[in-house]
Amino acid sequence: MSIMNIASTATSAALPRGVRLDQDHGADAVFVETSAARAVLHLDGAHLTSWVPSGESDLLWLSPESEFGHGAAIRGGIPLIGPWFGPGRDGTRSVKHGWLRTSRWDLVSAQPDGDDIVLELTSTKDTATLTATAVFRIGAELSVDLTLTAGEEALELEAALHTYLAVGDVRRIAIEGLENAEYLDNTRGLAPDVLGDEPLRLTGSTDRIVDAHGEVTIVDESASRRLVSTPRGTAKTVVWNPWDELVTGMADLPDSSWPEFVCVEPAVAKDRFVSLAPGASHTLGVTYRIEH
C-alpha cells in the first residue's frame, strides 16, 4: 500500500518530520517544510508547484488561473512531459505532451537524507506500455529525476521537464550556456537556425528546441539572482515564453503574466528521442540552485 493510501485511511505516521499530506487548490498534495526549504508537490501529475529554499523566493512560477485536480494540466511549476513531446514526432497525438502530467501518481516513499527530503512517486496509468517513477530531492538545492521504463514492446520515448522559472522580467534576463547551438524554431514551423555567440536574450514569442544538453544559467537582472539548471540524461534544451503575441489565446494564463516566467526545459525530443527496448529504462533529470 502506498503512503498516500495509508495516510488517507489512517494517519500520516509513515511520513517523516516536515512532510504532510493536505489539500492545495482543492487537490491532494505533499507539503514539505524543513529548515532547508519549503515545497508543494501535487499527486495529480507528480507536479511540483513550489520550491522555496531558505532565505529565497520561489524558483517556480505558477499561474493564478491554472486548473488543478484529476485530469488537469497545471500551468506552472514543473510539468512532467511524456511519453511524447508536443503532438508527438509524427504530429498526430491528440493529447499534447502526453499523459504523465495529467495522470494520478502514488507517493510510495518519503525519507529524510541529511537536511533533504526525498520523495518518490509512481504513476499508476498505462503500465502495460510504460512505467514511470519520479524522485524529488528537496533541500537547499532541488533535484528531479524522471525514470521511464518501456513495457512489453519497444518504445520511441520523448520526455521533458517543462519547468516554469520565476523571473523578475523576462525582457531583462540572459540565458547562458546555449551559445552557438543549433535549434528548431517552433514559432516558424520548426525551421532550423543557429544561436549567436552571446547569451540568449528574448525579444518576442519564443519556442526553441535547442540542440544542447549542458548546464544553463538564467541571469535574472531584475531579481538580482542567477538560476542554475544542471541537467542529466538529456539531449535538448527547450526555451519557451508566449510573450504578448500568444498569451491572449491561453485561458489559463493572465494576459499580463508573460513577463513573470521563462520555461527552460531539459528534454529528449524530436530527432533526439530515446529508443527503448522492451523493459529498458531512461532517466531524465535536473538539479536547480539559486545563486547571487
PDB file of C-alpha atoms in Angstrom:
ATOM      1  CA  MET A   1       0.000   0.000   0.000  1.00  0.00           C
ATOM      2  CA  SER A   2       1.322   3.469  -0.864  1.00  0.00           C
ATOM      3  CA  ILE A   3       1.980   6.120   1.759  1.00  0.00           C
ATOM      4  CA  MET A   4      -0.798   8.168   0.210  1.00  0.00           C
ATOM      5  CA  ASN A   5      -3.320   5.373   0.761  1.00  0.00           C
ATOM      6  CA  ILE A   6      -2.084   4.780   4.318  1.00  0.00           C
ATOM      7  CA  ALA A   7      -2.383   8.471   5.131  1.00  0.00           C
ATOM      8  CA  SER A   8      -5.833   8.877   3.621  1.00  0.00           C
ATOM      9  CA  THR A   9      -7.271   5.918   5.505  1.00  0.00           C
ATOM     10  CA  ALA A  10      -5.477   6.331   8.824  1.00  0.00           C
ATOM     11  CA  THR A  11      -2.779   8.824   9.811  1.00  0.00           C
ATOM     12  CA  SER A  12       0.356  10.377   8.357  1.00  0.00           C
ATOM     13  CA  ALA A  13       2.562   8.416  10.771  1.00  0.00           C
ATOM     14  CA  ALA A  14       4.558   6.971   7.853  1.00  0.00           C
ATOM     15  CA  LEU A  15       5.746  10.453   6.890  1.00  0.00           C
ATOM     16  CA  PRO A  16       8.938  11.973   8.320  1.00  0.00           C
ATOM     17  CA  ARG A  17       9.012  15.217  10.254  1.00  0.00           C
ATOM     18  CA  GLY A  18       8.486  18.194   7.953  1.00  0.00           C
ATOM     19  CA  VAL A  19       6.304  16.292   5.461  1.00  0.00           C
ATOM     20  CA  ARG A  20       2.500  16.240   5.464  1.00  0.00           C
ATOM     21  CA  LEU A  21      -0.380  15.442   3.142  1.00  0.00           C
ATOM     22  CA  ASP A  22      -3.047  18.100   2.666  1.00  0.00           C
ATOM     23  CA  GLN A  23      -5.106  19.940   0.062  1.00  0.00           C
ATOM     24  CA  ASP A  24      -3.762  22.647  -2.219  1.00  0.00           C
ATOM     25  CA  HIS A  25      -6.199  24.413  -4.552  1.00  0.00           C
ATOM     26  CA  GLY A  26      -8.677  21.663  -3.668  1.00  0.00           C
ATOM     27  CA  ALA A  27      -6.356  18.835  -4.764  1.00  0.00           C
ATOM     28  CA  ASP A  28      -4.216  16.294  -2.868  1.00  0.00           C
ATOM     29  CA  ALA A  29      -0.637  17.432  -2.372  1.00  0.00           C
ATOM     30  CA  VAL A  30       2.503  16.716  -0.368  1.00  0.00           C
ATOM     31  CA  PHE A  31       3.829  19.646   1.655  1.00  0.00           C
ATOM     32  CA  VAL A  32       7.468  19.827   2.706  1.00  0.00           C
ATOM     33  CA  GLU A  33       8.649  22.342   5.292  1.00  0.00           C
ATOM     34  CA  THR A  34      12.132  21.969   6.753  1.00  0.00           C
ATOM     35  CA  SER A  35      14.953  24.288   7.796  1.00  0.00           C
ATOM     36  CA  ALA A  36      16.365  23.925   4.259  1.00  0.00           C
ATOM     37  CA  ALA A  37      13.304  24.520   2.071  1.00  0.00           C
ATOM     38  CA  ARG A  38       9.552  24.562   1.563  1.00  0.00           C
ATOM     39  CA  ALA A  39       7.825  22.786  -1.323  1.00  0.00           C
ATOM     40  CA  VAL A  40       4.409  21.695  -2.638  1.00  0.00           C
ATOM     41  CA  LEU A  41       4.039  18.561  -4.783  1.00  0.00           C
ATOM     42  CA  HIS A  42       0.671  17.641  -6.297  1.00  0.00           C
ATOM     43  CA  LEU A  43      -0.182  13.952  -6.631  1.00  0.00           C
ATOM     44  CA  ASP A  44      -2.046  14.654  -9.872  1.00  0.00           C
ATOM     45  CA  GLY A  45       0.780  14.679 -12.400  1.00  0.00           C
ATOM     46  CA  ALA A  46       3.522  14.305  -9.722  1.00  0.00           C
ATOM     47  CA  HIS A  47       3.631  18.033 -10.270  1.00  0.00           C
ATOM     48  CA  LEU A  48       5.921  20.221  -8.167  1.00  0.00           C
ATOM     49  CA  THR A  49       4.348  23.688  -7.970  1.00  0.00           C
ATOM     50  CA  SER A  50       6.646  25.382  -5.457  1.00  0.00           C
ATOM     51  CA  TRP A  51      10.226  25.144  -4.179  1.00  0.00           C
ATOM     52  CA  VAL A  52      11.459  27.849  -1.841  1.00  0.00           C
ATOM     53  CA  PRO A  53      14.926  27.297  -0.360  1.00  0.00           C
ATOM     54  CA  SER A  54      15.562  29.037   2.951  1.00  0.00           C
ATOM     55  CA  GLY A  55      16.094  32.779   2.563  1.00  0.00           C
ATOM     56  CA  GLU A  56      14.963  32.832  -1.079  1.00  0.00           C
ATOM     57  CA  SER A  57      11.823  33.479  -3.084  1.00  0.00           C
ATOM     58  CA  ASP A  58      10.218  30.681  -5.122  1.00  0.00           C
ATOM     59  CA  LEU A  59      12.219  29.234  -8.008  1.00  0.00           C
ATOM     60  CA  LEU A  60       8.972  28.221  -9.704  1.00  0.00           C
ATOM     61  CA  TRP A  61       6.176  30.268 -11.259  1.00  0.00           C
ATOM     62  CA  LEU A  62       2.541  29.172 -11.002  1.00  0.00           C
ATOM     63  CA  SER A  63      -0.335  30.715 -12.950  1.00  0.00           C
ATOM     64  CA  PRO A  64      -3.129  32.149 -10.775  1.00  0.00           C
ATOM     65  CA  GLU A  65      -5.557  30.964 -13.466  1.00  0.00           C
ATOM     66  CA  SER A  66      -4.363  27.342 -13.537  1.00  0.00           C
ATOM     67  CA  GLU A  67      -6.706  24.401 -13.154  1.00  0.00           C
ATOM     68  CA  PHE A  68      -5.966  21.743 -10.523  1.00  0.00           C
ATOM     69  CA  GLY A  69      -7.116  18.224  -9.707  1.00  0.00           C
ATOM     70  CA  HIS A  70      -7.776  14.988 -11.574  1.00  0.00           C
ATOM     71  CA  GLY A  71      -7.081  15.263 -15.308  1.00  0.00           C
ATOM     72  CA  ALA A  72      -5.981  18.900 -15.151  1.00  0.00           C
ATOM     73  CA  ALA A  73      -2.738  20.104 -16.706  1.00  0.00           C
ATOM     74  CA  ILE A  74      -1.356  22.525 -14.114  1.00  0.00           C
ATOM     75  CA  ARG A  75       0.045  25.687 -15.684  1.00  0.00           C
ATOM     76  CA  GLY A  76       3.349  26.389 -13.970  1.00  0.00           C
ATOM     77  CA  GLY A  77       5.760  24.572 -11.682  1.00  0.00           C
ATOM     78  CA  ILE A  78       7.385  21.512 -13.268  1.00  0.00           C
ATOM     79  CA  PRO A  79       5.044  19.553 -15.560  1.00  0.00           C
ATOM     80  CA  LEU A  80       6.374  16.065 -16.361  1.00  0.00           C
ATOM     81  CA  ILE A  81       6.136  15.669 -20.131  1.00  0.00           C
ATOM     82  CA  GLY A  82       5.934  12.261 -21.821  1.00  0.00           C
ATOM     83  CA  PRO A  83       5.885   9.706 -23.284  1.00  0.00           C
ATOM     84  CA  TRP A  84       5.717  12.111 -26.226  1.00  0.00           C
ATOM     85  CA  PHE A  85       6.533  15.801 -26.696  1.00  0.00           C
ATOM     86  CA  GLY A  86       4.017  18.258 -28.167  1.00  0.00           C
ATOM     87  CA  PRO A  87       1.887  16.397 -30.720  1.00  0.00           C
ATOM     88  CA  GLY A  88       4.446  13.577 -30.969  1.00  0.00           C
ATOM     89  CA  ARG A  89       7.160  13.056 -33.529  1.00  0.00           C
ATOM     90  CA  ASP A  90       4.629  12.323 -36.261  1.00  0.00           C
ATOM     91  CA  GLY A  91       2.391  15.229 -35.239  1.00  0.00           C
ATOM     92  CA  THR A  92      -0.720  13.077 -34.754  1.00  0.00           C
ATOM     93  CA  ARG A  93      -1.076  12.864 -30.962  1.00  0.00           C
ATOM     94  CA  SER A  94      -4.326  14.496 -29.858  1.00  0.00           C
ATOM     95  CA  VAL A  95      -3.211  14.923 -26.221  1.00  0.00           C
ATOM     96  CA  LYS A  96      -0.419  17.485 -26.185  1.00  0.00           C
ATOM     97  CA  HIS A  97       2.744  16.462 -24.280  1.00  0.00           C
ATOM     98  CA  GLY A  98       1.476  13.005 -23.265  1.00  0.00           C
ATOM     99  CA  TRP A  99      -0.382  11.693 -20.220  1.00  0.00           C
ATOM    100  CA  LEU A 100       2.217  11.828 -17.443  1.00  0.00           C
ATOM    101  CA  ARG A 101       1.266  15.362 -16.385  1.00  0.00           C
ATOM    102  CA  THR A 102      -2.463  14.630 -16.065  1.00  0.00           C
ATOM    103  CA  SER A 103      -2.490  11.127 -14.528  1.00  0.00           C
ATOM    104  CA  ARG A 104      -2.648  10.294 -10.835  1.00  0.00           C
ATOM    105  CA  TRP A 105       0.587   9.273  -9.100  1.00  0.00           C
ATOM    106  CA  ASP A 106       1.139   7.430  -5.816  1.00  0.00           C
ATOM    107  CA  LEU A 107       3.531   8.614  -3.135  1.00  0.00           C
ATOM    108  CA  VAL A 108       5.456   5.448  -2.292  1.00  0.00           C
ATOM    109  CA  SER A 109       8.328   6.833  -0.212  1.00  0.00           C
ATOM    110  CA  ALA A 110       9.202   9.934   1.802  1.00  0.00           C
ATOM    111  CA  GLN A 111      12.592   9.819   3.502  1.00  0.00           C
ATOM    112  CA  PRO A 112      14.918  12.314   5.204  1.00  0.00           C
ATOM    113  CA  ASP A 113      18.521  12.403   3.979  1.00  0.00           C
ATOM    114  CA  GLY A 114      20.534  14.903   5.973  1.00  0.00           C
ATOM    115  CA  ASP A 115      18.788  18.247   5.538  1.00  0.00           C
ATOM    116  CA  ASP A 116      16.972  16.991   2.412  1.00  0.00           C
ATOM    117  CA  ILE A 117      13.637  15.250   1.972  1.00  0.00           C
ATOM    118  CA  VAL A 118      13.465  12.645  -0.816  1.00  0.00           C
ATOM    119  CA  LEU A 119      10.017  11.897  -2.253  1.00  0.00           C
ATOM    120  CA  GLU A 120       9.382   9.015  -4.667  1.00  0.00           C
ATOM    121  CA  LEU A 121       6.199   8.668  -6.695  1.00  0.00           C
ATOM    122  CA  THR A 122       4.998   6.150  -9.280  1.00  0.00           C
ATOM    123  CA  SER A 123       2.392   6.517 -11.993  1.00  0.00           C
ATOM    124  CA  THR A 124      -0.457   4.011 -11.997  1.00  0.00           C
ATOM    125  CA  LYS A 125      -1.610   4.640 -15.580  1.00  0.00           C
ATOM    126  CA  ASP A 126      -0.862   2.643 -18.736  1.00  0.00           C
ATOM    127  CA  THR A 127       1.653   0.328 -17.061  1.00  0.00           C
ATOM    128  CA  ALA A 128       1.428  -2.153 -19.949  1.00  0.00           C
ATOM    129  CA  THR A 129       3.060   0.421 -22.231  1.00  0.00           C
ATOM    130  CA  LEU A 130       5.210   2.313 -19.761  1.00  0.00           C
ATOM    131  CA  THR A 131       6.013   2.561 -16.069  1.00  0.00           C
ATOM    132  CA  ALA A 132       7.113   5.867 -14.587  1.00  0.00           C
ATOM    133  CA  THR A 133       8.888   6.846 -11.373  1.00  0.00           C
ATOM    134  CA  ALA A 134       9.635  10.394 -10.234  1.00  0.00           C
ATOM    135  CA  VAL A 135      12.076  11.248  -7.450  1.00  0.00           C
ATOM    136  CA  PHE A 136      12.241  14.735  -5.911  1.00  0.00           C
ATOM    137  CA  ARG A 137      15.116  15.735  -3.608  1.00  0.00           C
ATOM    138  CA  ILE A 138      14.059  18.860  -1.757  1.00  0.00           C
ATOM    139  CA  GLY A 139      16.610  20.860   0.174  1.00  0.00           C
ATOM    140  CA  ALA A 140      18.978  23.782  -0.361  1.00  0.00           C
ATOM    141  CA  GLU A 141      19.074  22.538  -3.957  1.00  0.00           C
ATOM    142  CA  LEU A 142      16.233  20.887  -5.892  1.00  0.00           C
ATOM    143  CA  SER A 143      16.723  17.695  -7.888  1.00  0.00           C
ATOM    144  CA  VAL A 144      14.101  15.988 -10.063  1.00  0.00           C
ATOM    145  CA  ASP A 145      14.623  12.619 -11.756  1.00  0.00           C
ATOM    146  CA  LEU A 146      12.017  11.030 -14.023  1.00  0.00           C
ATOM    147  CA  THR A 147      12.622   7.367 -14.924  1.00  0.00           C
ATOM    148  CA  LEU A 148      10.545   5.841 -17.726  1.00  0.00           C
ATOM    149  CA  THR A 149      10.573   2.109 -18.452  1.00  0.00           C
ATOM    150  CA  ALA A 150       9.152   0.525 -21.595  1.00  0.00           C
ATOM    151  CA  GLY A 151       6.584  -2.231 -21.203  1.00  0.00           C
ATOM    152  CA  GLU A 152       6.383  -5.390 -23.293  1.00  0.00           C
ATOM    153  CA  GLU A 153       7.007  -3.513 -26.549  1.00  0.00           C
ATOM    154  CA  ALA A 154       9.790  -1.218 -27.709  1.00  0.00           C
ATOM    155  CA  LEU A 155       9.155   2.500 -27.218  1.00  0.00           C
ATOM    156  CA  GLU A 156      10.386   5.603 -29.000  1.00  0.00           C
ATOM    157  CA  LEU A 157      10.412   7.904 -25.990  1.00  0.00           C
ATOM    158  CA  GLU A 158      10.122  11.668 -25.837  1.00  0.00           C
ATOM    159  CA  ALA A 159      10.112  13.394 -22.438  1.00  0.00           C
ATOM    160  CA  ALA A 160      10.805  16.749 -20.818  1.00  0.00           C
ATOM    161  CA  LEU A 161      10.793  18.606 -17.522  1.00  0.00           C
ATOM    162  CA  HIS A 162       8.756  21.655 -18.556  1.00  0.00           C
ATOM    163  CA  THR A 163       9.984  23.953 -15.769  1.00  0.00           C
ATOM    164  CA  TYR A 164       8.437  27.417 -15.346  1.00  0.00           C
ATOM    165  CA  LEU A 165      11.166  29.528 -13.738  1.00  0.00           C
ATOM    166  CA  ALA A 166      10.022  32.666 -11.920  1.00  0.00           C
ATOM    167  CA  VAL A 167      11.874  35.785 -13.094  1.00  0.00           C
ATOM    168  CA  GLY A 168      11.598  39.481 -12.347  1.00  0.00           C
ATOM    169  CA  ASP A 169      11.091  40.415 -16.002  1.00  0.00           C
ATOM    170  CA  VAL A 170      11.695  38.022 -18.902  1.00  0.00           C
ATOM    171  CA  ARG A 171      12.731  41.000 -21.061  1.00  0.00           C
ATOM    172  CA  ARG A 172      15.711  41.515 -18.743  1.00  0.00           C
ATOM    173  CA  ILE A 173      17.131  38.007 -18.454  1.00  0.00           C
ATOM    174  CA  ALA A 174      20.126  36.457 -20.177  1.00  0.00           C
ATOM    175  CA  ILE A 175      20.334  32.692 -20.739  1.00  0.00           C
ATOM    176  CA  GLU A 176      23.902  31.413 -20.623  1.00  0.00           C
ATOM    177  CA  GLY A 177      25.056  28.008 -21.867  1.00  0.00           C
ATOM    178  CA  LEU A 178      23.305  27.768 -25.245  1.00  0.00           C
ATOM    179  CA  GLU A 179      25.733  29.837 -27.297  1.00  0.00           C
ATOM    180  CA  ASN A 180      26.311  28.768 -30.932  1.00  0.00           C
ATOM    181  CA  ALA A 181      23.896  25.816 -30.618  1.00  0.00           C
ATOM    182  CA  GLU A 182      21.673  24.672 -33.449  1.00  0.00           C
ATOM    183  CA  TYR A 183      17.942  24.796 -32.789  1.00  0.00           C
ATOM    184  CA  LEU A 184      14.493  24.265 -34.275  1.00  0.00           C
ATOM    185  CA  ASP A 185      12.235  27.333 -34.141  1.00  0.00           C
ATOM    186  CA  ASN A 186       8.685  26.232 -33.355  1.00  0.00           C
ATOM    187  CA  THR A 187       7.388  29.756 -33.992  1.00  0.00           C
ATOM    188  CA  ARG A 188       8.480  29.269 -37.622  1.00  0.00           C
ATOM    189  CA  GLY A 189       7.300  25.737 -38.314  1.00  0.00           C
ATOM    190  CA  LEU A 190      10.391  24.089 -36.753  1.00  0.00           C
ATOM    191  CA  ALA A 191      12.708  25.974 -39.084  1.00  0.00           C
ATOM    192  CA  PRO A 192      16.382  25.181 -38.350  1.00  0.00           C
ATOM    193  CA  ASP A 193      18.618  28.001 -37.130  1.00  0.00           C
ATOM    194  CA  VAL A 194      21.727  28.673 -35.023  1.00  0.00           C
ATOM    195  CA  LEU A 195      22.021  30.766 -31.870  1.00  0.00           C
ATOM    196  CA  GLY A 196      24.605  33.520 -31.654  1.00  0.00           C
ATOM    197  CA  ASP A 197      27.784  33.563 -29.599  1.00  0.00           C
ATOM    198  CA  GLU A 198      26.303  35.788 -26.854  1.00  0.00           C
ATOM    199  CA  PRO A 199      23.909  34.723 -24.063  1.00  0.00           C
ATOM    200  CA  LEU A 200      20.349  34.408 -25.334  1.00  0.00           C
ATOM    201  CA  ARG A 201      18.026  37.346 -24.664  1.00  0.00           C
ATOM    202  CA  LEU A 202      14.340  37.019 -25.515  1.00  0.00           C
ATOM    203  CA  THR A 203      12.670  39.774 -27.555  1.00  0.00           C
ATOM    204  CA  GLY A 204       9.395  38.152 -28.599  1.00  0.00           C
ATOM    205  CA  SER A 205       7.399  34.932 -28.629  1.00  0.00           C
ATOM    206  CA  THR A 206       9.964  32.127 -28.212  1.00  0.00           C
ATOM    207  CA  ASP A 207       9.692  28.365 -28.682  1.00  0.00           C
ATOM    208  CA  ARG A 208      13.115  26.947 -29.474  1.00  0.00           C
ATOM    209  CA  ILE A 209      14.206  23.309 -29.257  1.00  0.00           C
ATOM    210  CA  VAL A 210      17.937  23.756 -28.809  1.00  0.00           C
ATOM    211  CA  ASP A 211      20.493  21.042 -29.512  1.00  0.00           C
ATOM    212  CA  ALA A 212      22.267  21.490 -26.166  1.00  0.00           C
ATOM    213  CA  HIS A 213      22.346  19.392 -23.023  1.00  0.00           C
ATOM    214  CA  GLY A 214      24.768  21.150 -20.679  1.00  0.00           C
ATOM    215  CA  GLU A 215      24.333  23.439 -17.698  1.00  0.00           C
ATOM    216  CA  VAL A 216      22.240  26.559 -18.303  1.00  0.00           C
ATOM    217  CA  THR A 217      22.216  29.716 -16.175  1.00  0.00           C
ATOM    218  CA  ILE A 218      19.408  32.263 -16.249  1.00  0.00           C
ATOM    219  CA  VAL A 219      20.825  35.631 -15.214  1.00  0.00           C
ATOM    220  CA  ASP A 220      17.811  37.451 -13.755  1.00  0.00           C
ATOM    221  CA  GLU A 221      18.802  41.100 -13.636  1.00  0.00           C
ATOM    222  CA  SER A 222      15.501  42.359 -12.166  1.00  0.00           C
ATOM    223  CA  ALA A 223      15.558  39.907  -9.243  1.00  0.00           C
ATOM    224  CA  SER A 224      19.358  40.090  -8.744  1.00  0.00           C
ATOM    225  CA  ARG A 225      19.808  36.334  -8.821  1.00  0.00           C
ATOM    226  CA  ARG A 226      21.039  33.527 -11.055  1.00  0.00           C
ATOM    227  CA  LEU A 227      19.046  30.333 -11.621  1.00  0.00           C
ATOM    228  CA  VAL A 228      21.319  27.414 -12.478  1.00  0.00           C
ATOM    229  CA  SER A 229      19.928  24.326 -14.218  1.00  0.00           C
ATOM    230  CA  THR A 230      22.180  21.258 -14.374  1.00  0.00           C
ATOM    231  CA  PRO A 231      20.528  18.511 -16.461  1.00  0.00           C
ATOM    232  CA  ARG A 232      21.346  14.828 -16.901  1.00  0.00           C
ATOM    233  CA  GLY A 233      20.103  12.211 -19.330  1.00  0.00           C
ATOM    234  CA  THR A 234      19.049  14.960 -21.729  1.00  0.00           C
ATOM    235  CA  ALA A 235      19.717  15.861 -25.342  1.00  0.00           C
ATOM    236  CA  LYS A 236      17.801  19.108 -25.897  1.00  0.00           C
ATOM    237  CA  THR A 237      17.019  22.327 -24.035  1.00  0.00           C
ATOM    238  CA  VAL A 238      13.656  23.905 -24.837  1.00  0.00           C
ATOM    239  CA  VAL A 239      13.218  27.655 -24.256  1.00  0.00           C
ATOM    240  CA  TRP A 240       9.650  28.977 -24.243  1.00  0.00           C
ATOM    241  CA  ASN A 241       7.682  32.127 -23.476  1.00  0.00           C
ATOM    242  CA  PRO A 242       4.453  33.146 -25.268  1.00  0.00           C
ATOM    243  CA  TRP A 243       5.085  36.921 -24.992  1.00  0.00           C
ATOM    244  CA  ASP A 244       2.152  39.287 -25.509  1.00  0.00           C
ATOM    245  CA  GLU A 245       1.708  37.865 -29.015  1.00  0.00           C
ATOM    246  CA  LEU A 246       0.329  34.477 -27.898  1.00  0.00           C
ATOM    247  CA  VAL A 247      -0.674  34.823 -24.238  1.00  0.00           C
ATOM    248  CA  THR A 248      -4.130  36.189 -25.102  1.00  0.00           C
ATOM    249  CA  GLY A 249      -5.070  32.824 -26.613  1.00  0.00           C
ATOM    250  CA  MET A 250      -4.266  30.876 -23.421  1.00  0.00           C
ATOM    251  CA  ALA A 251      -7.185  30.647 -20.996  1.00  0.00           C
ATOM    252  CA  ASP A 252      -5.092  29.601 -18.004  1.00  0.00           C
ATOM    253  CA  LEU A 253      -2.562  32.438 -18.322  1.00  0.00           C
ATOM    254  CA  PRO A 254      -3.472  36.032 -17.385  1.00  0.00           C
ATOM    255  CA  ASP A 255      -2.694  38.350 -20.299  1.00  0.00           C
ATOM    256  CA  SER A 256      -0.301  40.375 -18.131  1.00  0.00           C
ATOM    257  CA  SER A 257       1.631  37.380 -16.738  1.00  0.00           C
ATOM    258  CA  TRP A 258       4.085  36.551 -19.517  1.00  0.00           C
ATOM    259  CA  PRO A 259       6.971  38.728 -18.220  1.00  0.00           C
ATOM    260  CA  GLU A 260       6.977  36.757 -14.936  1.00  0.00           C
ATOM    261  CA  PHE A 261       8.438  33.457 -16.160  1.00  0.00           C
ATOM    262  CA  VAL A 262      10.584  31.632 -18.654  1.00  0.00           C
ATOM    263  CA  CYS A 263      10.462  27.917 -19.417  1.00  0.00           C
ATOM    264  CA  VAL A 264      13.864  26.270 -19.771  1.00  0.00           C
ATOM    265  CA  GLU A 265      13.300  22.552 -20.232  1.00  0.00           C
ATOM    266  CA  PRO A 266      15.680  19.571 -20.269  1.00  0.00           C
ATOM    267  CA  ALA A 267      14.299  17.221 -22.926  1.00  0.00           C
ATOM    268  CA  VAL A 268      14.732  14.213 -25.155  1.00  0.00           C
ATOM    269  CA  ALA A 269      12.579  15.110 -28.135  1.00  0.00           C
ATOM    270  CA  LYS A 270      12.200  15.307 -31.911  1.00  0.00           C
ATOM    271  CA  ASP A 271      15.293  13.813 -33.588  1.00  0.00           C
ATOM    272  CA  ARG A 272      16.877  13.168 -30.169  1.00  0.00           C
ATOM    273  CA  PHE A 273      14.223  10.790 -28.841  1.00  0.00           C
ATOM    274  CA  VAL A 274      15.339   7.714 -26.864  1.00  0.00           C
ATOM    275  CA  SER A 275      14.781   4.276 -28.362  1.00  0.00           C
ATOM    276  CA  LEU A 276      13.894   1.852 -25.546  1.00  0.00           C
ATOM    277  CA  ALA A 277      13.882  -1.926 -25.936  1.00  0.00           C
ATOM    278  CA  PRO A 278      11.152  -3.809 -24.022  1.00  0.00           C
ATOM    279  CA  GLY A 279      11.840  -3.432 -20.302  1.00  0.00           C
ATOM    280  CA  ALA A 280      14.604  -0.856 -20.805  1.00  0.00           C
ATOM    281  CA  SER A 281      14.646   2.441 -18.885  1.00  0.00           C
ATOM    282  CA  HIS A 282      15.793   6.019 -19.331  1.00  0.00           C
ATOM    283  CA  THR A 283      16.188   8.674 -16.619  1.00  0.00           C
ATOM    284  CA  LEU A 284      15.833  12.363 -17.366  1.00  0.00           C
ATOM    285  CA  GLY A 285      16.911  14.641 -14.537  1.00  0.00           C
ATOM    286  CA  VAL A 286      17.856  18.149 -13.443  1.00  0.00           C
ATOM    287  CA  THR A 287      19.244  19.926 -10.387  1.00  0.00           C
ATOM    288  CA  TYR A 288      18.468  23.580  -9.650  1.00  0.00           C
ATOM    289  CA  ARG A 289      20.232  26.042  -7.409  1.00  0.00           C
ATOM    290  CA  ILE A 290      19.892  29.775  -6.833  1.00  0.00           C
ATOM    291  CA  GLU A 291      22.965  31.974  -6.780  1.00  0.00           C
ATOM    292  CA  HIS A 292      23.560  35.658  -6.044  1.00  0.00           C
TER     293      HIS A 292
END
